[in-house]
Coordinates of N, CA and C in Angstrom, one line a residue:
Q478 N 139.9 81.9 51.1 CA 138.7 81.2 51.6 C 137.5 82.1 51.7
V479 N 136.4 81.8 51.0 CA 135.2 82.6 50.9 C 134.4 82.3 52.2
Q480 N 133.9 83.3 52.9 CA 133.1 83.2 54.1 C 131.7 82.9 53.7
L481 N 131.1 81.8 53.8 CA 129.8 81.5 53.5 C 128.9 81.3 54.8
V482 N 127.9 82.2 54.9 CA 127.1 82.1 56.2 C 125.8 81.4 55.9
E483 N 125.5 80.4 56.5 CA 124.3 79.6 56.3 C 123.3 79.9 57.4
S484 N 122.1 79.7 57.1 CA 120.9 79.8 58.1 C 119.8 78.9 57.6
G485 N 118.9 78.6 58.5 CA 117.8 77.7 58.3 C 118.1 76.3 58.8
G486 N 117.4 75.3 58.4 CA 117.6 74.0 58.9 C 116.7 73.8 60.1
G487 N 116.9 72.6 60.7 CA 116.2 72.3 61.9 C 115.5 71.0 61.9
L488 N 114.5 70.9 62.6 CA 113.7 69.6 62.8 C 112.3 69.7 62.1
V489 N 112.0 68.8 61.3 CA 110.6 68.9 60.7 C 110.1 67.5 60.5
Q490 N 108.7 67.3 60.5 CA 108.2 66.1 60.2 C 108.1 65.7 58.8
A491 N 108.1 64.4 58.4 CA 108.1 64.1 57.1 C 106.9 64.7 56.4
G492 N 107.2 65.1 55.1 CA 106.1 65.8 54.4 C 106.2 67.3 54.5
G493 N 106.9 67.7 55.5 CA 107.0 69.2 55.7 C 108.1 69.9 54.9
S494 N 108.3 71.2 55.1 CA 109.1 72.0 54.4 C 110.1 72.7 55.2
L495 N 111.3 73.0 54.6 CA 112.3 73.8 55.3 C 113.0 74.6 54.2
S496 N 113.5 75.8 54.6 CA 114.2 76.6 53.7 C 115.6 76.9 54.3
L497 N 116.7 76.8 53.4 CA 118.0 77.1 53.8 C 118.4 78.4 53.0
S498 N 119.3 79.2 53.6 CA 119.8 80.4 53.1 C 121.4 80.4 53.3
C499 N 122.0 80.9 52.3 CA 123.5 81.1 52.4 C 124.0 82.4 51.8
A500 N 124.6 83.2 52.6 CA 125.1 84.6 52.1 C 126.5 84.5 51.8
A501 N 127.0 85.1 50.8 CA 128.4 85.1 50.3 C 128.8 86.5 50.0
P502 N 130.1 86.8 50.0 CA 130.6 88.1 49.7 C 130.2 88.4 48.3
G503 N 129.8 89.6 48.0 CA 129.3 90.0 46.7 C 130.3 89.8 45.6
S504 N 131.5 90.0 45.9 CA 132.5 89.9 44.8 C 132.6 88.5 44.3
I505 N 132.3 87.5 45.2 CA 132.4 86.1 44.8 C 131.0 85.7 44.2
F506 N 130.0 86.1 44.9 CA 128.6 85.6 44.6 C 128.2 85.7 43.2
S507 N 128.4 87.0 42.7 CA 127.9 87.3 41.3 C 128.6 86.5 40.2
K508 N 129.8 86.1 40.4 CA 130.6 85.4 39.4 C 130.6 84.0 39.4
N509 N 130.1 83.3 40.4 CA 130.5 82.0 40.5 C 129.1 81.1 40.7
A510 N 129.3 79.8 40.4 CA 128.3 78.9 40.7 C 128.1 78.7 42.2
M511 N 126.9 78.5 42.7 CA 126.7 78.2 44.1 C 125.9 76.9 44.2
G512 N 126.1 76.2 45.3 CA 125.4 74.9 45.4 C 125.2 74.5 46.9
W513 N 124.4 73.4 47.0 CA 124.3 72.8 48.2 C 124.6 71.3 48.2
F514 N 125.4 70.9 49.2 CA 125.8 69.5 49.3 C 125.2 69.0 50.6
R515 N 125.1 67.7 50.8 CA 124.7 67.2 52.1 C 125.4 65.9 52.4
Q516 N 125.5 65.7 53.8 CA 126.2 64.5 54.2 C 125.4 63.8 55.3
A517 N 125.0 62.7 55.2 CA 124.2 61.9 56.2 C 125.2 61.1 56.9
P518 N 124.9 60.7 58.1 CA 125.8 59.9 58.9 C 126.1 58.6 58.3
G519 N 127.5 58.3 58.2 CA 127.9 57.1 57.6 C 127.9 57.1 56.1
K520 N 127.6 58.2 55.4 CA 127.4 58.3 54.0 C 128.4 59.4 53.4
Q521 N 128.7 59.2 52.1 CA 129.5 60.3 51.5 C 128.7 61.6 51.3
R522 N 129.5 62.7 51.2 CA 128.9 63.9 50.9 C 128.4 63.9 49.4
E523 N 127.2 64.4 49.1 CA 126.7 64.4 47.8 C 126.1 65.7 47.5
L524 N 126.2 66.0 46.1 CA 125.6 67.2 45.7 C 124.1 67.1 45.6
V525 N 123.5 68.2 46.2 CA 122.0 68.2 46.2 C 121.5 69.0 45.1
A526 N 122.1 70.2 44.9 CA 121.6 71.2 43.8 C 122.7 72.3 43.7
S527 N 122.7 72.7 42.4 CA 123.7 73.8 42.1 C 123.0 74.8 41.1
I528 N 123.6 76.0 41.1 CA 123.0 77.1 40.2 C 124.1 77.9 39.8
T529 N 124.2 78.1 38.5 CA 125.2 79.0 38.0 C 124.9 80.4 38.0
S530 N 125.9 81.3 37.7 CA 125.6 82.7 37.7 C 124.7 83.1 36.7
G531 N 124.4 82.2 35.7 CA 123.4 82.5 34.7 C 122.1 81.8 35.0
D532 N 121.9 81.3 36.2 CA 120.7 80.7 36.8 C 120.4 79.4 36.2
S533 N 121.3 78.7 35.6 CA 121.1 77.3 35.2 C 121.2 76.5 36.5
T534 N 120.3 75.5 36.6 CA 120.2 74.7 37.8 C 120.4 73.2 37.5
N535 N 120.8 72.5 38.5 CA 121.1 71.1 38.5 C 120.7 70.5 39.8
Y536 N 120.0 69.2 39.7 CA 119.6 68.7 40.9 C 119.9 67.2 40.9
A537 N 120.2 66.7 42.2 CA 120.3 65.2 42.3 C 118.9 64.6 42.0
D538 N 119.0 63.4 41.5 CA 117.7 62.7 41.2 C 116.8 62.6 42.3
S539 N 117.5 62.3 43.4 CA 116.7 62.1 44.8 C 115.8 63.3 45.2
V540 N 116.1 64.5 44.7 CA 115.4 65.6 45.2 C 114.7 66.4 44.1
K541 N 114.8 65.9 42.9 CA 114.1 66.6 41.8 C 112.6 66.6 42.0
G542 N 112.0 67.8 41.8 CA 110.5 67.9 42.0 C 110.2 68.2 43.4
R543 N 111.2 68.2 44.3 CA 110.9 68.6 45.8 C 111.7 69.7 46.2
F544 N 112.9 69.8 45.8 CA 113.8 70.9 46.2 C 113.9 71.9 45.1
T545 N 114.1 73.2 45.5 CA 114.4 74.3 44.5 C 115.5 75.2 44.9
I546 N 116.4 75.3 44.1 CA 117.6 76.2 44.4 C 117.3 77.5 43.6
S547 N 117.6 78.6 44.3 CA 117.5 79.9 43.7 C 118.5 80.8 44.2
R548 N 118.7 82.0 43.6 CA 119.8 82.9 44.0 C 119.1 84.4 43.9
D549 N 119.5 85.2 44.8 CA 119.1 86.6 44.8 C 120.4 87.4 44.7
N550 N 120.7 87.9 43.4 CA 121.9 88.6 43.3 C 122.0 89.9 44.0
A551 N 120.9 90.5 44.3 CA 120.9 91.8 45.1 C 121.3 91.6 46.6
K552 N 121.0 90.4 47.0 CA 121.3 90.1 48.4 C 122.5 89.1 48.6
N553 N 123.0 88.7 47.4 CA 124.2 87.8 47.5 C 123.9 86.6 48.3
T554 N 122.7 86.0 48.1 CA 122.3 84.9 48.9 C 121.7 83.8 47.9
V555 N 122.0 82.6 48.3 CA 121.4 81.5 47.6 C 120.5 80.7 48.6
Y556 N 119.4 80.2 48.0 CA 118.4 79.6 48.8 C 118.3 78.1 48.4
L557 N 117.8 77.3 49.3 CA 117.3 75.9 49.0 C 116.0 75.7 49.7
Q558 N 115.0 75.6 48.9 CA 113.6 75.4 49.4 C 113.4 73.9 49.3
M559 N 113.1 73.3 50.4 CA 113.0 71.9 50.4 C 111.5 71.5 50.8
N560 N 110.8 70.8 50.0 CA 109.3 70.5 50.2 C 109.3 68.9 50.3
S561 N 108.2 68.6 50.8 CA 107.9 67.0 50.8 C 109.1 66.3 51.3
L562 N 109.6 66.8 52.5 CA 110.9 66.2 53.0 C 110.6 64.7 53.5
K563 N 111.6 64.0 53.4 CA 111.6 62.5 53.7 C 112.7 62.3 54.8
P564 N 112.5 61.3 55.6 CA 113.5 61.0 56.6 C 114.9 60.8 55.9
E565 N 115.0 60.4 54.8 CA 116.2 60.1 54.1 C 116.9 61.4 53.7
D566 N 116.2 62.5 53.9 CA 116.8 63.8 53.6 C 117.6 64.4 54.8
T567 N 117.5 63.6 55.9 CA 118.2 64.0 57.1 C 119.7 64.1 56.8
A568 N 120.4 65.1 57.1 CA 121.8 65.3 56.9 C 122.3 66.7 57.3
V569 N 123.6 66.9 57.3 CA 124.1 68.2 57.4 C 124.2 68.8 56.0
Y570 N 123.7 69.9 55.8 CA 123.7 70.6 54.6 C 124.7 71.6 54.4
Y571 N 125.5 71.6 53.4 CA 126.7 72.6 53.2 C 126.4 73.5 52.0
C572 N 126.6 74.7 52.2 CA 126.6 75.7 51.1 C 128.0 75.7 50.5
T573 N 128.1 75.8 49.2 CA 129.3 75.9 48.4 C 129.4 77.0 47.5
A574 N 130.6 77.5 47.2 CA 130.8 78.4 46.1 C 131.9 77.8 45.3
A575 N 131.8 77.8 44.0 CA 132.8 77.3 43.0 C 133.6 78.5 42.5
T576 N 134.6 78.8 43.3 CA 135.6 79.9 42.9 C 136.6 79.4 41.9
P577 N 137.4 80.3 41.3 CA 138.5 79.9 40.4 C 139.5 79.2 41.3
G578 N 139.6 79.4 42.6 CA 140.6 78.7 43.4 C 140.2 77.3 44.0
G579 N 138.9 77.0 43.6 CA 138.4 75.8 44.2 C 137.1 75.9 44.9
I580 N 136.5 74.9 45.4 CA 135.3 75.0 46.1 C 135.4 75.4 47.5
D581 N 134.6 76.4 47.9 CA 134.6 76.8 49.3 C 133.3 76.4 49.9
W582 N 133.5 76.1 51.3 CA 132.4 75.4 52.0 C 132.0 76.3 53.1
G583 N 130.6 76.2 53.4 CA 130.1 76.8 54.7 C 130.2 75.9 55.7
Q584 N 129.8 76.3 57.0 CA 130.0 75.4 58.1 C 129.1 74.3 58.3
G585 N 128.0 74.4 57.5 CA 127.0 73.2 57.6 C 125.9 73.6 58.5
T586 N 124.7 73.1 58.1 CA 123.5 73.2 59.0 C 122.8 71.9 59.0
Q587 N 122.3 71.5 60.2 CA 121.6 70.2 60.3 C 120.2 70.3 59.9
V588 N 119.7 69.4 59.1 CA 118.4 69.2 58.8 C 117.9 67.7 59.2
T589 N 116.9 67.7 60.1 CA 116.4 66.4 60.5 C 115.0 66.2 60.2
V590 N 114.7 65.1 59.6 CA 113.3 64.9 59.1 C 112.8 63.6 59.9
S591 N 111.8 63.8 60.8 CA 111.2 62.7 61.5 C 110.1 62.0 60.8
S592 N 110.1 60.8 61.1 CA 109.0 60.0 60.4 C 107.7 59.9 61.2

């Protein structure tokens, strides 16, 4: 099990911005795709964005143009910059690492967007 350490999140008004960070062990980070999922109350967990070791990115349609995923290989950290936030973005956000043994998950961080 890879230890993923998340930071960021919190409460923001609609239209505002937040940034999430996730640090992973270097031996895992450089080789594997990283991503962010989210789960809102009463809803299924969904993929928000992902980034491969080669920096190819993928986004959920609901966040395209508003969220940006990036990675800093020197810091073994993946980021999720969230702009133009909407109340429907409110959820617990989870960092993930796609390792050969499966997907590892962070502990989750709460993002709340008030209207």
